[in-house]
Steps between C-alpha positions, in 0.01 A plus 500: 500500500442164384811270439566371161432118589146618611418608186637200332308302695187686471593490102533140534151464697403675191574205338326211636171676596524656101645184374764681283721351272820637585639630893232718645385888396574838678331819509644817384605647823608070636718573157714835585474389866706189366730693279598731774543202756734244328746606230483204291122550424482554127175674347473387113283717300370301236330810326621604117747746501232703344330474826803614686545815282152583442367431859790493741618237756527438871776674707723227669819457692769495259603183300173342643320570177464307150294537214461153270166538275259245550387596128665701229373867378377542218284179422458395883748163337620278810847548610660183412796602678362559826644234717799557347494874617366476773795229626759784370336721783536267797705117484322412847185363438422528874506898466197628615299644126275735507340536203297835383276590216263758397182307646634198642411205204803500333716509821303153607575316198881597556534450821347106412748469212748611722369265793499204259844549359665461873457890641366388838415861667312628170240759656219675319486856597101576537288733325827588247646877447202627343243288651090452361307726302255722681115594366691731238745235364792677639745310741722642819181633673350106639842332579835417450867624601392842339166538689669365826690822497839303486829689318488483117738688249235637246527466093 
Protein backbone atom coordinates (compact mmCIF):
# COMPACT_ATOMS: atom_id res chain seq x y z
CA UNK A 1 0.00 0.00 0.00
CA UNK A 2 1.24 3.29 -0.79
CA UNK A 3 1.53 5.90 2.12
CA UNK A 4 -0.46 9.01 1.96
CA UNK A 5 2.66 11.45 1.57
CA UNK A 6 3.52 9.39 -1.62
CA UNK A 7 0.60 10.25 -3.18
CA UNK A 8 0.84 13.81 -2.22
CA UNK A 9 3.92 14.00 -3.58
CA UNK A 10 3.20 12.27 -6.72
CA UNK A 11 -0.01 14.80 -6.77
CA UNK A 12 2.36 17.53 -6.31
CA UNK A 13 4.80 16.19 -9.23
CA UNK A 14 1.54 16.48 -10.93
CA UNK A 15 1.92 19.89 -10.56
CA UNK A 16 5.05 21.17 -11.87
CA UNK A 17 5.40 18.77 -14.86
CA UNK A 18 1.33 19.88 -15.61
CA UNK A 19 1.96 23.34 -14.46
CA UNK A 20 -1.34 23.51 -12.45
CA UNK A 21 -2.66 26.34 -10.83
CA UNK A 22 -3.46 25.17 -7.54
CA UNK A 23 -1.48 22.01 -5.26
CA UNK A 24 -1.12 19.07 -7.55
CA UNK A 25 -4.03 16.42 -8.98
CA UNK A 26 -4.82 12.76 -7.88
CA UNK A 27 -6.34 9.94 -9.55
CA UNK A 28 -9.43 8.28 -8.48
CA UNK A 29 -8.01 5.35 -6.70
CA UNK A 30 -4.60 8.13 -5.26
CA UNK A 31 -8.13 9.84 -3.97
CA UNK A 32 -9.91 6.95 -1.75
CA UNK A 33 -6.36 5.66 -1.10
CA UNK A 34 -5.95 9.21 0.62
CA UNK A 35 -9.27 9.27 2.30
CA UNK A 36 -8.74 5.95 3.87
CA UNK A 37 -5.05 6.88 4.95
CA UNK A 38 -5.32 10.25 6.84
CA UNK A 39 -8.54 11.31 8.56
CA UNK A 40 -8.34 14.87 7.94
CA UNK A 41 -8.48 14.42 4.08
CA UNK A 42 -11.65 16.15 3.01
CA UNK A 43 -13.23 15.22 -0.54
CA UNK A 44 -15.49 18.36 -1.72
CA UNK A 45 -17.90 17.51 -4.34
CA UNK A 46 -18.50 20.47 -6.21
CA UNK A 47 -21.36 18.78 -8.32
CA UNK A 48 -25.20 20.36 -8.08
CA UNK A 49 -27.16 18.72 -5.71
CA UNK A 50 -29.05 17.65 -8.72
CA UNK A 51 -26.03 15.72 -9.59
CA UNK A 52 -25.88 14.12 -6.22
CA UNK A 53 -29.55 12.94 -6.35
CA UNK A 54 -29.79 12.16 -9.88
CA UNK A 55 -26.34 10.42 -10.30
CA UNK A 56 -25.01 9.46 -6.91
CA UNK A 57 -21.68 10.22 -5.10
CA UNK A 58 -18.50 8.58 -3.94
CA UNK A 59 -18.49 6.34 -0.79
CA UNK A 60 -15.99 7.83 1.83
CA UNK A 61 -14.89 7.47 5.38
CA UNK A 62 -17.27 9.28 7.42
CA UNK A 63 -17.11 13.12 7.99
CA UNK A 64 -14.41 13.11 5.18
CA UNK A 65 -16.97 14.20 2.64
CA UNK A 66 -18.45 17.75 1.49
CA UNK A 67 -20.46 18.85 -1.21
CA UNK A 68 -20.08 22.93 -2.08
CA UNK A 69 -21.39 23.50 -5.87
CA UNK A 70 -18.98 24.92 -8.06
CA UNK A 71 -22.21 26.19 -10.07
CA UNK A 72 -25.84 26.39 -9.14
CA UNK A 73 -28.74 23.99 -10.72
CA UNK A 74 -30.93 25.14 -12.60
CA UNK A 75 -29.17 27.89 -14.84
CA UNK A 76 -25.49 26.42 -14.31
CA UNK A 77 -25.23 30.41 -12.24
CA UNK A 78 -21.73 30.52 -10.30
CA UNK A 79 -21.87 29.96 -6.67
CA UNK A 80 -20.97 33.22 -5.28
CA UNK A 81 -20.79 31.75 -2.00
CA UNK A 82 -18.35 29.19 -2.56
CA UNK A 83 -15.37 30.23 -0.61
CA UNK A 84 -17.49 31.07 1.92
CA UNK A 85 -18.82 27.39 2.08
CA UNK A 86 -16.29 25.81 1.44
CA UNK A 87 -14.28 27.62 4.65
CA UNK A 88 -17.51 26.46 6.81
CA UNK A 89 -16.32 22.82 5.87
CA UNK A 90 -12.69 22.99 6.97
CA UNK A 91 -10.93 26.41 8.97
CA UNK A 92 -7.36 24.85 8.09
CA UNK A 93 -6.39 25.89 4.91
CA UNK A 94 -3.50 23.37 5.04
CA UNK A 95 -6.16 20.40 4.96
CA UNK A 96 -5.43 18.30 2.28
CA UNK A 97 -8.79 19.07 -0.59
CA UNK A 98 -9.70 16.85 -2.79
CA UNK A 99 -11.89 18.09 -5.07
CA UNK A 100 -14.39 15.83 -7.37
CA UNK A 101 -16.69 16.47 -10.24
CA UNK A 102 -18.56 14.70 -12.83
CA UNK A 103 -15.63 14.97 -15.53
CA UNK A 104 -12.98 16.73 -13.85
CA UNK A 105 -13.33 20.70 -15.38
CA UNK A 106 -15.23 22.09 -12.84
CA UNK A 107 -13.23 20.42 -9.98
CA UNK A 108 -9.93 22.30 -11.57
CA UNK A 109 -11.31 25.65 -11.54
CA UNK A 110 -12.22 25.05 -7.73
CA UNK A 111 -9.51 23.62 -6.62
CA UNK A 112 -7.52 27.08 -8.26
CA UNK A 113 -10.06 29.34 -6.54
CA UNK A 114 -9.50 27.48 -3.61
CA UNK A 115 -5.56 27.47 -4.15
CA UNK A 116 -5.64 31.25 -4.70
CA UNK A 117 -7.72 32.14 -1.70
CA UNK A 118 -4.93 30.48 0.80
CA UNK A 119 -6.10 26.48 0.67
CA UNK A 120 -2.54 25.22 0.20
CA UNK A 121 -3.24 21.24 -0.29
CA UNK A 122 -6.18 21.90 -2.92
CA UNK A 123 -6.02 18.57 -5.10
CA UNK A 124 -7.90 17.86 -8.30
CA UNK A 125 -9.26 14.43 -8.25
CA UNK A 126 -8.63 13.08 -12.05
CA UNK A 127 -10.95 11.95 -14.55
CA UNK A 128 -14.10 13.16 -12.00
CA UNK A 129 -17.06 10.65 -10.77
CA UNK A 130 -18.45 10.16 -14.06
CA UNK A 131 -15.49 10.64 -16.15
CA UNK A 132 -15.45 11.29 -20.46
CA UNK A 133 -17.96 10.38 -22.84
CA UNK A 134 -17.39 7.22 -24.82
CA UNK A 135 -18.22 6.75 -28.90
CA UNK A 136 -22.02 6.69 -27.70
CA UNK A 137 -21.98 9.93 -25.61
CA UNK A 138 -22.55 8.09 -22.47
CA UNK A 139 -20.03 8.52 -19.49
CA UNK A 140 -18.86 5.81 -16.58
CA UNK A 141 -17.68 3.31 -19.29
CA UNK A 142 -13.94 5.45 -20.35
CA UNK A 143 -13.00 6.77 -16.82
CA UNK A 144 -13.57 8.18 -13.68
CA UNK A 145 -14.27 7.08 -9.89
CA UNK A 146 -17.35 5.15 -11.37
CA UNK A 147 -15.44 3.30 -14.17
CA UNK A 148 -12.44 2.69 -11.73
CA UNK A 149 -14.78 0.39 -9.94
CA UNK A 150 -14.39 2.49 -6.65
CA UNK A 151 -17.60 2.49 -3.92
CA UNK A 152 -20.44 4.85 -4.96
CA UNK A 153 -23.98 5.13 -3.27
CA UNK A 154 -26.24 5.17 -6.48
CA UNK A 155 -29.24 7.86 -7.19
Amino acid sequence: MTSAKAILDQATQRRATGQLAYAGAVTPEEALALLNADANVRLIDVRTRAELDWVGRPQVPDGQYANVEWVRYPGGVPNEHFLEQLTSQTTDKTTPLLFLCRSAARSKAAAKVAYEAGFTQAFDILEGFEGDKDGNGHRKNVSGWCFRGLPWLGA
